[in-house]
PDB file of C-alpha atoms in Angstrom:
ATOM      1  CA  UNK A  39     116.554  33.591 141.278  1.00 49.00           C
ATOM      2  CA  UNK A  40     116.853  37.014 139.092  1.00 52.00           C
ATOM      3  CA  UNK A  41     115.711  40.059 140.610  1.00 54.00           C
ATOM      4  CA  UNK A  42     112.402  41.201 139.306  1.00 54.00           C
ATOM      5  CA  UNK A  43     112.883  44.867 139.570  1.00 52.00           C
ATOM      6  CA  UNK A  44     114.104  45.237 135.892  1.00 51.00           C
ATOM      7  CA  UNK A  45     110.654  44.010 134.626  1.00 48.00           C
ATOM      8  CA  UNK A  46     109.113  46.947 136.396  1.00 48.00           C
ATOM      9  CA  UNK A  47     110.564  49.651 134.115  1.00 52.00           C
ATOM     10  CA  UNK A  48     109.012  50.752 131.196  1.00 49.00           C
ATOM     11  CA  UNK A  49     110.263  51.143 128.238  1.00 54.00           C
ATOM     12  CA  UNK A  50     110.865  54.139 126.638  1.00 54.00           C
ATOM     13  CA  UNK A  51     108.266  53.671 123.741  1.00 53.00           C
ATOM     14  CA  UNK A  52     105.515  52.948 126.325  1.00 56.00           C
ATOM     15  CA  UNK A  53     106.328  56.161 128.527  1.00 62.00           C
ATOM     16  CA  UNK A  54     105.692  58.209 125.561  1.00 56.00           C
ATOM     17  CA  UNK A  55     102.314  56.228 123.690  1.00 59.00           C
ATOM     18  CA  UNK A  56     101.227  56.762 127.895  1.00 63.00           C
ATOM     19  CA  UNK A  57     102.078  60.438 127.787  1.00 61.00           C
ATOM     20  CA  UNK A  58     100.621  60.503 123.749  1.00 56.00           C
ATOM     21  CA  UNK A  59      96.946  59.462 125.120  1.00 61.00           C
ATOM     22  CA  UNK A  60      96.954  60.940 128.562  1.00 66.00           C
ATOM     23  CA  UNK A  61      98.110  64.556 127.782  1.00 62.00           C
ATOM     24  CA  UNK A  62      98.980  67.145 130.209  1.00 68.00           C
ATOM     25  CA  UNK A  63      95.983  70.324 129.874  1.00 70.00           C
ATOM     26  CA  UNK A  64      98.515  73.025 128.618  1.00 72.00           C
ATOM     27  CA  UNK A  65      99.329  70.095 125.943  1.00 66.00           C
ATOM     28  CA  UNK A  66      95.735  69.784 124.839  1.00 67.00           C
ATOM     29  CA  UNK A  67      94.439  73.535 125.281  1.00 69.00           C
ATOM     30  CA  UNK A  68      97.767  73.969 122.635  1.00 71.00           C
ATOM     31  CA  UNK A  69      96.441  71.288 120.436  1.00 69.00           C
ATOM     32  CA  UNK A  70      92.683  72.261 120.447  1.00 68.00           C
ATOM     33  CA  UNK A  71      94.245  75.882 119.418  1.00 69.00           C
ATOM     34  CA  UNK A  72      96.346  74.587 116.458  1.00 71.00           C
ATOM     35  CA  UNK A  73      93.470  72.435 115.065  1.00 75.00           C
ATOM     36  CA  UNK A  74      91.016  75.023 115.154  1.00 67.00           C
ATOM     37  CA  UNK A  75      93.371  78.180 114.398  1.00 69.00           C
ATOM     38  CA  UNK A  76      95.132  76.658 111.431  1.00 70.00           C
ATOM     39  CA  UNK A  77      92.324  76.364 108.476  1.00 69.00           C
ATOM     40  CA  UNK A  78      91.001  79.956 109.669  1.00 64.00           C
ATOM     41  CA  UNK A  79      94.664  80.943 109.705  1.00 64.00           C
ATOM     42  CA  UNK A  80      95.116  79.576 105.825  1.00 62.00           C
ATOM     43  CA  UNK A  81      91.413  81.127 105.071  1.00 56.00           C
ATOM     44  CA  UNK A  82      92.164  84.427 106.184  1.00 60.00           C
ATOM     45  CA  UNK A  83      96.074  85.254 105.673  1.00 56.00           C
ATOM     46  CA  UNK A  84      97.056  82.790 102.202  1.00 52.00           C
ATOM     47  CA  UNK A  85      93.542  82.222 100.203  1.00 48.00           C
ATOM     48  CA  UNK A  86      92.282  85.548 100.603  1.00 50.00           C
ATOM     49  CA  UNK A  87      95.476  87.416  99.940  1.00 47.00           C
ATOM     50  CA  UNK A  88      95.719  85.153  96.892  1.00 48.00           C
ATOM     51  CA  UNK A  89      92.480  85.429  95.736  1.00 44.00           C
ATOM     52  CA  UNK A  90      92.312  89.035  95.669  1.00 46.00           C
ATOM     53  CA  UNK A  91      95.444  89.856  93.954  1.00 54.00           C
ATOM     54  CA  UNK A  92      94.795  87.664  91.276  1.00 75.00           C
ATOM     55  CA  UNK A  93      90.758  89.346  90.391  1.00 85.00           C
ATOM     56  CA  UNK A  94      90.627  90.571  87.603  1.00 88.00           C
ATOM     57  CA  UNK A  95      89.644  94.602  87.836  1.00 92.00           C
ATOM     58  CA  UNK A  96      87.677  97.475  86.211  1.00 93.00           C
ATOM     59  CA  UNK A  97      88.402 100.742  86.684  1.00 94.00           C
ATOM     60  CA  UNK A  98      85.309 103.435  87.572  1.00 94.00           C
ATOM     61  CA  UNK A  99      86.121 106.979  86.805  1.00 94.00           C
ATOM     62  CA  UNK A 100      84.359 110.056  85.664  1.00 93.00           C
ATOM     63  CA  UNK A 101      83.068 113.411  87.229  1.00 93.00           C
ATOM     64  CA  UNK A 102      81.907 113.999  90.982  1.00 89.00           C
ATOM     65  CA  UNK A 103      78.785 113.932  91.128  1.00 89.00           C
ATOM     66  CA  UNK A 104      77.880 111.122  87.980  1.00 91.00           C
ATOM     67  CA  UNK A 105      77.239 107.986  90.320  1.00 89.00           C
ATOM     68  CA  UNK A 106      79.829 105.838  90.563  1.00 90.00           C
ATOM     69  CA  UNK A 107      79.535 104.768  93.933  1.00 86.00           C
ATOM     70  CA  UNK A 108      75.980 104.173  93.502  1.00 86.00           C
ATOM     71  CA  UNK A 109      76.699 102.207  89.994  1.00 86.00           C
ATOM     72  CA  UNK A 110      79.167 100.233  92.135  1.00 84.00           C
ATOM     73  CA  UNK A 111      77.053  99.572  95.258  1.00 80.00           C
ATOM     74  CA  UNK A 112      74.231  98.606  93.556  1.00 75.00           C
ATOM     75  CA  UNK A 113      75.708  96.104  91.512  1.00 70.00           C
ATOM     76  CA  UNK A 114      76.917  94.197  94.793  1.00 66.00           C
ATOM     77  CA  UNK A 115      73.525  92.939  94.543  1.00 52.00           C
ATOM     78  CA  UNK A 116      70.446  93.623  97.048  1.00 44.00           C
ATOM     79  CA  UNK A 117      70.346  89.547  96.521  1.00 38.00           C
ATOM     80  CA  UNK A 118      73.507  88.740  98.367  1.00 43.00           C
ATOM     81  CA  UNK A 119      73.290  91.322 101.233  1.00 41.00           C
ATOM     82  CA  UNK A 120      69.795  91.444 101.893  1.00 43.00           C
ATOM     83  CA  UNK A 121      70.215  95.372 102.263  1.00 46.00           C
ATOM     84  CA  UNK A 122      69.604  97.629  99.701  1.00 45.00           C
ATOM     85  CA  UNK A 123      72.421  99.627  98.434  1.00 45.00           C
ATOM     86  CA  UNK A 124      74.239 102.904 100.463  1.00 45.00           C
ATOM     87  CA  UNK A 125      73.244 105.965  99.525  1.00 47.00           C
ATOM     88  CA  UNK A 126      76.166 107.998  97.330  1.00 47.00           C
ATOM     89  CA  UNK A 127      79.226 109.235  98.921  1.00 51.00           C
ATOM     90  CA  UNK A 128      81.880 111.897  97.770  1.00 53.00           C
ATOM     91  CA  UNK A 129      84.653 109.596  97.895  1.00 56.00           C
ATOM     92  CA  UNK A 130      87.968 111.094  98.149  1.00 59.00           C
ATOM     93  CA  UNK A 131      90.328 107.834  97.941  1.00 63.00           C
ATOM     94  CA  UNK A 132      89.678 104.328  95.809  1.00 71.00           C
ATOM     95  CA  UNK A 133      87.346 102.584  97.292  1.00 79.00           C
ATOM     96  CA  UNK A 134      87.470  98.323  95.676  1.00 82.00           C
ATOM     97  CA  UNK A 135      84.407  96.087  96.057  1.00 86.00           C
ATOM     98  CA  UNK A 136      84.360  92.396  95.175  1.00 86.00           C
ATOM     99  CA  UNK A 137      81.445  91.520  92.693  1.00 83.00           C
ATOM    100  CA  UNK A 138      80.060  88.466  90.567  1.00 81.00           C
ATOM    101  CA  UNK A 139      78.459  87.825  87.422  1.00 80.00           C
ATOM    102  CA  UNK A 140      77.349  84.016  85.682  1.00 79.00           C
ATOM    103  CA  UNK A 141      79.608  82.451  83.933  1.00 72.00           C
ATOM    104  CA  UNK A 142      77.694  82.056  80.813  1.00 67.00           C
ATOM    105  CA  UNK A 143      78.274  86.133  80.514  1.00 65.00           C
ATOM    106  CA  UNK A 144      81.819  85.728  79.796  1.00 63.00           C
ATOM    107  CA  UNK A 145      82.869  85.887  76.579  1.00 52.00           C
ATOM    108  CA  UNK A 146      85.117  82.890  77.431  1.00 50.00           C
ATOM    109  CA  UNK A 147      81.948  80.726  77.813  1.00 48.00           C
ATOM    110  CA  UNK A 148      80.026  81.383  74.743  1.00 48.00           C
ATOM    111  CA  UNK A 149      81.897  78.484  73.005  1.00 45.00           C
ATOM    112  CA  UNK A 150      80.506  76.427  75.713  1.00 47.00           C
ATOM    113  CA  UNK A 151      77.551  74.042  75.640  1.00 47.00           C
ATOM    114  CA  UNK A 152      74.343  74.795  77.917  1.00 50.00           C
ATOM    115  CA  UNK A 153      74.636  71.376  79.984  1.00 48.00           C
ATOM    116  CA  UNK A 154      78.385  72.682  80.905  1.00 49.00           C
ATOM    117  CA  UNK A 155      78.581  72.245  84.812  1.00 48.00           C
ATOM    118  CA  UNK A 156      81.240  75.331  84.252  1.00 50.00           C
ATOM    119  CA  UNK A 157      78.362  77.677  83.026  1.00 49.00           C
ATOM    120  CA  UNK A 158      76.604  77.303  86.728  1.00 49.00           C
ATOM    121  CA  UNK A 159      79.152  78.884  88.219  1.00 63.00           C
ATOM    122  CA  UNK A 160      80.199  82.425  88.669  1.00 67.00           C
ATOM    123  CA  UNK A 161      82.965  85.084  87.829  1.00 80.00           C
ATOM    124  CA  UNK A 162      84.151  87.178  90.040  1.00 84.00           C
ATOM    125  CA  UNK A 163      86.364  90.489  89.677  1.00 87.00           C
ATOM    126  CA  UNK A 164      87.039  93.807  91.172  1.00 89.00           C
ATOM    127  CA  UNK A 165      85.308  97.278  90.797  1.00 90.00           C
ATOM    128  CA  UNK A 166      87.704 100.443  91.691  1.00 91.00           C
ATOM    129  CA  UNK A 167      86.177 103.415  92.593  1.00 90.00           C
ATOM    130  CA  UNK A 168      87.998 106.028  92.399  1.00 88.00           C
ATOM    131  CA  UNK A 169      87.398 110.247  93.509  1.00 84.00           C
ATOM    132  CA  UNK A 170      86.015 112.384  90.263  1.00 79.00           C
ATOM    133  CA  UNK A 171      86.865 115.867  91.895  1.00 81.00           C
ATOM    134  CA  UNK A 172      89.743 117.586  89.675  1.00 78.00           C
ATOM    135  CA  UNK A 173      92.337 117.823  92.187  1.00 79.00           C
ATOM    136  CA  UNK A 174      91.943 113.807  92.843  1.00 82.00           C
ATOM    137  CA  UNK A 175      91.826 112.668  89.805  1.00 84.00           C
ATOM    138  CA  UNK A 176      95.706 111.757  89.542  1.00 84.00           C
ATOM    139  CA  UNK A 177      94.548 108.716  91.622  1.00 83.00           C
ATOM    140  CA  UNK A 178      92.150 107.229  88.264  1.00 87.00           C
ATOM    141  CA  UNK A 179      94.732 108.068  85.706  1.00 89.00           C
ATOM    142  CA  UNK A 180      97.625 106.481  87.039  1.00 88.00           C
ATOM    143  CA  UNK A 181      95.519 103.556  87.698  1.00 89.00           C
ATOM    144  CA  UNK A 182      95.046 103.549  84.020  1.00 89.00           C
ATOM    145  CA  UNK A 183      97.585 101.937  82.825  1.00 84.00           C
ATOM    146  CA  UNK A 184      97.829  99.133  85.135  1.00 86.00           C
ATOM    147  CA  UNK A 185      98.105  95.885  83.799  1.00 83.00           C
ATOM    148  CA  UNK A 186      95.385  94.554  86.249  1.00 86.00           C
ATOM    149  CA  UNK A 187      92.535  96.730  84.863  1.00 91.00           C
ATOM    150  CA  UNK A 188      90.467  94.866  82.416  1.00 91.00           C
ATOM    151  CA  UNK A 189      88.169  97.190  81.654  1.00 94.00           C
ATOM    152  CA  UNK A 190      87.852 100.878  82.533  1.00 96.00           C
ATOM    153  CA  UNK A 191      84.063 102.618  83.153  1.00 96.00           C
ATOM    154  CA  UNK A 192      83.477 106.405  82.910  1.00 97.00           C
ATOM    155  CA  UNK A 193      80.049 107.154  85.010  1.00 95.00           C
ATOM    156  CA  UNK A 194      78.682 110.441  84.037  1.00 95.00           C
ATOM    157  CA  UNK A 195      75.573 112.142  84.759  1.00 95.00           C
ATOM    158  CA  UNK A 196      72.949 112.227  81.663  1.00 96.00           C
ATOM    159  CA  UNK A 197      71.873 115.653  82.227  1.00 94.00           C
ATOM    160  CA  UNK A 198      75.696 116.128  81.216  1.00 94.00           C
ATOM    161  CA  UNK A 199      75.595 120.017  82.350  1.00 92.00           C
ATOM    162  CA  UNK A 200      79.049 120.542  81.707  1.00 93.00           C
ATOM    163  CA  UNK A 201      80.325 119.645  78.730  1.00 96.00           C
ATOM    164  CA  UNK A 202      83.403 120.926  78.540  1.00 95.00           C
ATOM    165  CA  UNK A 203      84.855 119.495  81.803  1.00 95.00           C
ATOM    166  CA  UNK A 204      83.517 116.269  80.991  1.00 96.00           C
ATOM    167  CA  UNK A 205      84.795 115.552  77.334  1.00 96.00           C
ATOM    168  CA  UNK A 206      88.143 117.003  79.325  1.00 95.00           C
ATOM    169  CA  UNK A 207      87.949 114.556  81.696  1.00 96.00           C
ATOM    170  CA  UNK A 208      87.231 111.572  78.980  1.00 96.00           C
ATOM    171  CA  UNK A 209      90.078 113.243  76.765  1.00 96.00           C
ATOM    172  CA  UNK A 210      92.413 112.422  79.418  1.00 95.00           C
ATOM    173  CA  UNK A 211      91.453 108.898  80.250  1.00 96.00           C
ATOM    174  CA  UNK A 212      91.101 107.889  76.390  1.00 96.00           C
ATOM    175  CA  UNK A 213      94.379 109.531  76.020  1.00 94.00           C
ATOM    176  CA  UNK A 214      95.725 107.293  78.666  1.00 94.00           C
ATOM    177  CA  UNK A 215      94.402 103.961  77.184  1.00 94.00           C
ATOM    178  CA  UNK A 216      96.082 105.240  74.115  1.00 93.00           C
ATOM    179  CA  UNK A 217      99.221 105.417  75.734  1.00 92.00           C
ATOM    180  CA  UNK A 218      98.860 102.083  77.521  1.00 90.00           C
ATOM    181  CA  UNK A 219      97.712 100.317  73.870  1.00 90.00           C
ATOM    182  CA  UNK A 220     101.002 101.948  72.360  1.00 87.00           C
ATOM    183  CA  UNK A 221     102.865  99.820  75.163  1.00 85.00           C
ATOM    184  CA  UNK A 222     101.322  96.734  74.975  1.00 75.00           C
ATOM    185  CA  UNK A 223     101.683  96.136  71.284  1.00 72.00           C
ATOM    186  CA  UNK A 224      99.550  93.440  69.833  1.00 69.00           C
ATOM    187  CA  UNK A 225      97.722  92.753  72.978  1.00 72.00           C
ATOM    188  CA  UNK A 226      93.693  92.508  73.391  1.00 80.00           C
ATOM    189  CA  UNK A 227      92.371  96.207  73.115  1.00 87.00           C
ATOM    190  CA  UNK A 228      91.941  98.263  75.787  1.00 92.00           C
ATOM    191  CA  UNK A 229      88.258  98.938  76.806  1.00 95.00           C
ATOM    192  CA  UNK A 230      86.090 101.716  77.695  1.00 97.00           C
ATOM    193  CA  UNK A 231      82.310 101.842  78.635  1.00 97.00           C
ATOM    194  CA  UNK A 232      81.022 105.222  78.594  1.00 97.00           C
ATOM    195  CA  UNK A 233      77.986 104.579  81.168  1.00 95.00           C
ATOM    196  CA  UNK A 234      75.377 107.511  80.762  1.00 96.00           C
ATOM    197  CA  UNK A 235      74.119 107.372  84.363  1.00 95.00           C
ATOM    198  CA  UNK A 236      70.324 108.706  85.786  1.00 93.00           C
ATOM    199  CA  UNK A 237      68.562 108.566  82.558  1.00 93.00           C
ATOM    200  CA  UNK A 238      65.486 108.245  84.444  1.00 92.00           C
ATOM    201  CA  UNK A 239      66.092 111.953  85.412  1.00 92.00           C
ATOM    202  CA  UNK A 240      63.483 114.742  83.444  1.00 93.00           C
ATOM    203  CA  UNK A 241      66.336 116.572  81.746  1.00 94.00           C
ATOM    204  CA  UNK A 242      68.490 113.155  81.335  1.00 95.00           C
ATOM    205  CA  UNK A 243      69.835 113.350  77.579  1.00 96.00           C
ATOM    206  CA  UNK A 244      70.311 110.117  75.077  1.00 96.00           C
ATOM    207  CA  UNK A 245      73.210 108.040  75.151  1.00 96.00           C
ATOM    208  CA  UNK A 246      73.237 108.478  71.627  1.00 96.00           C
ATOM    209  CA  UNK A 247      73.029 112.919  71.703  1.00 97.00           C
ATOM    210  CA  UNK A 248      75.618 112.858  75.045  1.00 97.00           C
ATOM    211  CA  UNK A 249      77.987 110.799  72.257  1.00 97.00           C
ATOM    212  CA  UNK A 250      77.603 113.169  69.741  1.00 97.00           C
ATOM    213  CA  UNK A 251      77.919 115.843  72.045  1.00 97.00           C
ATOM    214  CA  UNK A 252      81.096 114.686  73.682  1.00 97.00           C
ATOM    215  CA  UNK A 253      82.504 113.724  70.188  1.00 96.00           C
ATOM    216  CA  UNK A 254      82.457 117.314  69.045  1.00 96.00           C
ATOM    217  CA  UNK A 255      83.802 118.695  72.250  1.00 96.00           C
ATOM    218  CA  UNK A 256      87.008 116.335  71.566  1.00 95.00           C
ATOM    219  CA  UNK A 257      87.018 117.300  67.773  1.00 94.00           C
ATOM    220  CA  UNK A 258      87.621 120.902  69.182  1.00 93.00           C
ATOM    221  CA  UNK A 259      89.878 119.989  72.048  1.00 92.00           C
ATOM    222  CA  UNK A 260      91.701 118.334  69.513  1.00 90.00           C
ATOM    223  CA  UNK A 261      92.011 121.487  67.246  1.00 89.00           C
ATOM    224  CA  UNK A 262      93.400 123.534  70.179  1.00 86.00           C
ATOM    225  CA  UNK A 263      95.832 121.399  71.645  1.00 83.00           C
ATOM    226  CA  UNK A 264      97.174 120.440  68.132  1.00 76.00           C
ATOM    227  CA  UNK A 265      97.199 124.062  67.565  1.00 74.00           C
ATOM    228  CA  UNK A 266      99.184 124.467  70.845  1.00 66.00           C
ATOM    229  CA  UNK A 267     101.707 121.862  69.748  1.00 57.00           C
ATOM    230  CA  UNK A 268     102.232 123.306  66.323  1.00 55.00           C
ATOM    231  CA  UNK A 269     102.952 127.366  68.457  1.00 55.00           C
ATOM    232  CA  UNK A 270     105.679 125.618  70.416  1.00 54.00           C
ATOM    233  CA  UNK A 271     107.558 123.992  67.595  1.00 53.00           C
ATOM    234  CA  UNK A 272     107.382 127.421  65.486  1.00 53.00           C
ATOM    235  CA  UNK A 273     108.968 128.960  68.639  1.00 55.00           C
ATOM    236  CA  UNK A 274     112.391 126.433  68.112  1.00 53.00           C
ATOM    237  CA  UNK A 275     111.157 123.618  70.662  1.00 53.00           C
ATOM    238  CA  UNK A 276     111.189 120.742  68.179  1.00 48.00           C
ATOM    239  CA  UNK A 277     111.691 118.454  70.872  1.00 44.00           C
ATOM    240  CA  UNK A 278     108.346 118.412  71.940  1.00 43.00           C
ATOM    241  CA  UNK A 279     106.409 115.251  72.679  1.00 51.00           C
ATOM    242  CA  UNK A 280     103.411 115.034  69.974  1.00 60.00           C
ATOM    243  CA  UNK A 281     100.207 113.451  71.767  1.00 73.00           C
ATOM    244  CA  UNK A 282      97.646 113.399  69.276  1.00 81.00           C
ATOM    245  CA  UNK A 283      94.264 112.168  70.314  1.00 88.00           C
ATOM    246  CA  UNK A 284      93.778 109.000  67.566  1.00 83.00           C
ATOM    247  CA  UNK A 285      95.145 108.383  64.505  1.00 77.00           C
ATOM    248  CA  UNK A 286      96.813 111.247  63.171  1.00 70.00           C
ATOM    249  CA  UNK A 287      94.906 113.554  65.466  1.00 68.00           C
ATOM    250  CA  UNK A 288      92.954 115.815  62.679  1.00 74.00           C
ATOM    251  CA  UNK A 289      89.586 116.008  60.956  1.00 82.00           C
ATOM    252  CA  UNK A 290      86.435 114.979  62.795  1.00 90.00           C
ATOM    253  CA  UNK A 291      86.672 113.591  66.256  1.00 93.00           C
ATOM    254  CA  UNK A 292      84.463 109.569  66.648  1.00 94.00           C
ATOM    255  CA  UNK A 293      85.046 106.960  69.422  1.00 95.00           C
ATOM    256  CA  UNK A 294      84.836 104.304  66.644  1.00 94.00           C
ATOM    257  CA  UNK A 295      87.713 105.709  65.203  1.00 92.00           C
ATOM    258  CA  UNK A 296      89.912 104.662  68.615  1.00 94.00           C
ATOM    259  CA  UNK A 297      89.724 101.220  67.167  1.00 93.00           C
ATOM    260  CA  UNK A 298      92.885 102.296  65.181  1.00 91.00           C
ATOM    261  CA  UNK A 299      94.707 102.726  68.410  1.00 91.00           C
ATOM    262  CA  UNK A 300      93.737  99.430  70.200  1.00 92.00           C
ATOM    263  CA  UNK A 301      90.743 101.161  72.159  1.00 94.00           C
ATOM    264  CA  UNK A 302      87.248 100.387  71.969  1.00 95.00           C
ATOM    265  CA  UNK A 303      84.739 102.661  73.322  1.00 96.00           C
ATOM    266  CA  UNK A 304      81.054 101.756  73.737  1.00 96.00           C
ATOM    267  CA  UNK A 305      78.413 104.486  75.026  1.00 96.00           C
ATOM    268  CA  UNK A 306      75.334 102.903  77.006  1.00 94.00           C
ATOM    269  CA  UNK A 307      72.529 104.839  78.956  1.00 94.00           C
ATOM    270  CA  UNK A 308      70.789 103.413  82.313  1.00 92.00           C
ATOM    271  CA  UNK A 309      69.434 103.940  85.897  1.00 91.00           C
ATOM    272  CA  UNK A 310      70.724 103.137  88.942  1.00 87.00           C
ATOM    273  CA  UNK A 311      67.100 103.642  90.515  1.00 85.00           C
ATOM    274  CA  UNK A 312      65.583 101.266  88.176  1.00 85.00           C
ATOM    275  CA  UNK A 313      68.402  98.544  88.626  1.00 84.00           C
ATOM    276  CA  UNK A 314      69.078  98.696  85.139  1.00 85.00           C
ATOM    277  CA  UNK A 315      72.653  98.550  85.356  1.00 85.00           C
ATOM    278  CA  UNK A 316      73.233  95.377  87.023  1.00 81.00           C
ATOM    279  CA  UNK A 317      72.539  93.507  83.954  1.00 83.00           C
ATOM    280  CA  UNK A 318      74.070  96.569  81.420  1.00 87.00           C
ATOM    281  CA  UNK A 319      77.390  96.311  83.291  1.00 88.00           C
ATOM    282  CA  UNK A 320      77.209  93.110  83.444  1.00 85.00           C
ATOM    283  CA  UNK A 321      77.249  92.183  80.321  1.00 87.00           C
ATOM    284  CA  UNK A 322      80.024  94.276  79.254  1.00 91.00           C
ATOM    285  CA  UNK A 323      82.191  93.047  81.997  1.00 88.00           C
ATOM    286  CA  UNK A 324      81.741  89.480  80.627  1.00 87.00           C
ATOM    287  CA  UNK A 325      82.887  90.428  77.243  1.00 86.00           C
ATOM    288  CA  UNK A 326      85.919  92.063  78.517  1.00 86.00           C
ATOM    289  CA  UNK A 327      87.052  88.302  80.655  1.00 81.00           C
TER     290      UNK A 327
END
């Protein structure tokens, strides 16, 4: 008669299926932590990260004091936070917000029919704030050039008290885009929205007087610095970089004529107070994806 103890081993594969079913608790309390840590770890750490870098983004610059962080904030949308927006800050480094417009306002979509299922959806990008007091100002101009920004949005004040530092400011910025057109060839043009903020204000000006008045400031500007060039050359330094404002730099100064060096510059006027620039901005940002 065999012995019988043999056929009271188990084999291997049943030891483990037993241990499979009937875990130890540190071996579930591990497992309930992977299950439930992995899709928030992949939300959080890989689709976000990607996501973000790959928004397209719109530069806001101008003068302290002009809106931009109001532009920005309201334009999140009272709909989607339930809050309305902050009140203005001095900001004194970029601050990025993640906004959305339809679909149908892209200028990618107007080729589209109605009954697209695409058209229901919505496009999102970035907005950049970034500081408009002189010393800070570095920070918008080297963001400028980057080949991120879509689109780049000068928020200025309508009362547009001074002049001067303003159409400075813009010179420096259009001068920029001109620089960053040179590089990128035959590219899409670069674009700028000159966004006349608080035109509900009693001394707010036009949009169409504060571009008139801004061109003439840069026709003069333009004189001066040209003039400037023109003292150093007679003085032996013909080495000196020429950075003329447009093309050829002389005669009267126009945004239109920036077209000749792949920038296009629209000038629009709105409130933030009467939400008028949710749809203004809008609309400009989906022509520019």
């Amino acid at each position: 008669m065999e012995d019988p103890a043999p056929l009271l081993d188990s084999p291997p594969s049943h030891s483990f299926m037993t241990s499979l079913f009937n875990p130890s608790l540190p071996v579930l309390v591990a497992a309930v932590f992977v299950i439930f840590l992995t899709p928030l770890f992949l939300h959080l750490f890989v689709f976000n990260s990607r996501a973000a870098t790959n928004l397209p983004t719109f530069l806001l610059v101008g003068p302290a004091g002009g809106g931009k962080t109001s532009l920005m904030t309201a334009f999140e949308s009272e709909s989607e936070t339930g809050k309305p927006p902050p009140d203005t800050r001095t900001s004194q480094t970029p601050l990025s917000l993640e906004c959305s417009i339809p679909a149908s306002l892209a200028g990618t979509s107007k080729y589209r029919s109605g009954n697209d299922p695409s058209m229901k959806a919505f496009k999102r990008f970035l907005l950049l704030d970034t500081p408009g007091h002189g010393k800070l100002r570095h920070l918008a101009l080297t963001q400028v050039a980057s080949p991120v920004i879509r689109g780049v949005v000068f928020v200025l004040d309508s009362s547009l008290t001074d002049v001067r530092g303003t159409a400075e400011y813009l010179y420096e910025i259009l001068l920029a885009l001109q620089r960053s057109a040179s590089v990128a060839g035959t590219g899409p043009p670069k674009r700028l929205l000159i966004a006349c903020n608080k035109s509900d204000v009693f001394t707010a000006l036009p949009a169409s007087k504060i571009q008139k008045l801004l061109e003439e400031e840069i026709t003069k500007m333009r004189v001066s610095r040209a003039k400037g060039i023109l003292d150093v050359e007679d003085d032996g330094e013909g080495d000196t970089e020429k950075e003329w404002l447009g093309e050829g730099g002389e005669g009267l100064f126009e945004f239109k004529g920036m077209e000749e060096v792949g920038v296009e510059v629209e000038v629009k006027g709105g409130s933030v107070e009467r939400k008028e620039w949710k749809d203004r901005l809008g609309a400009w940002v989906g022509g520019c994806l």
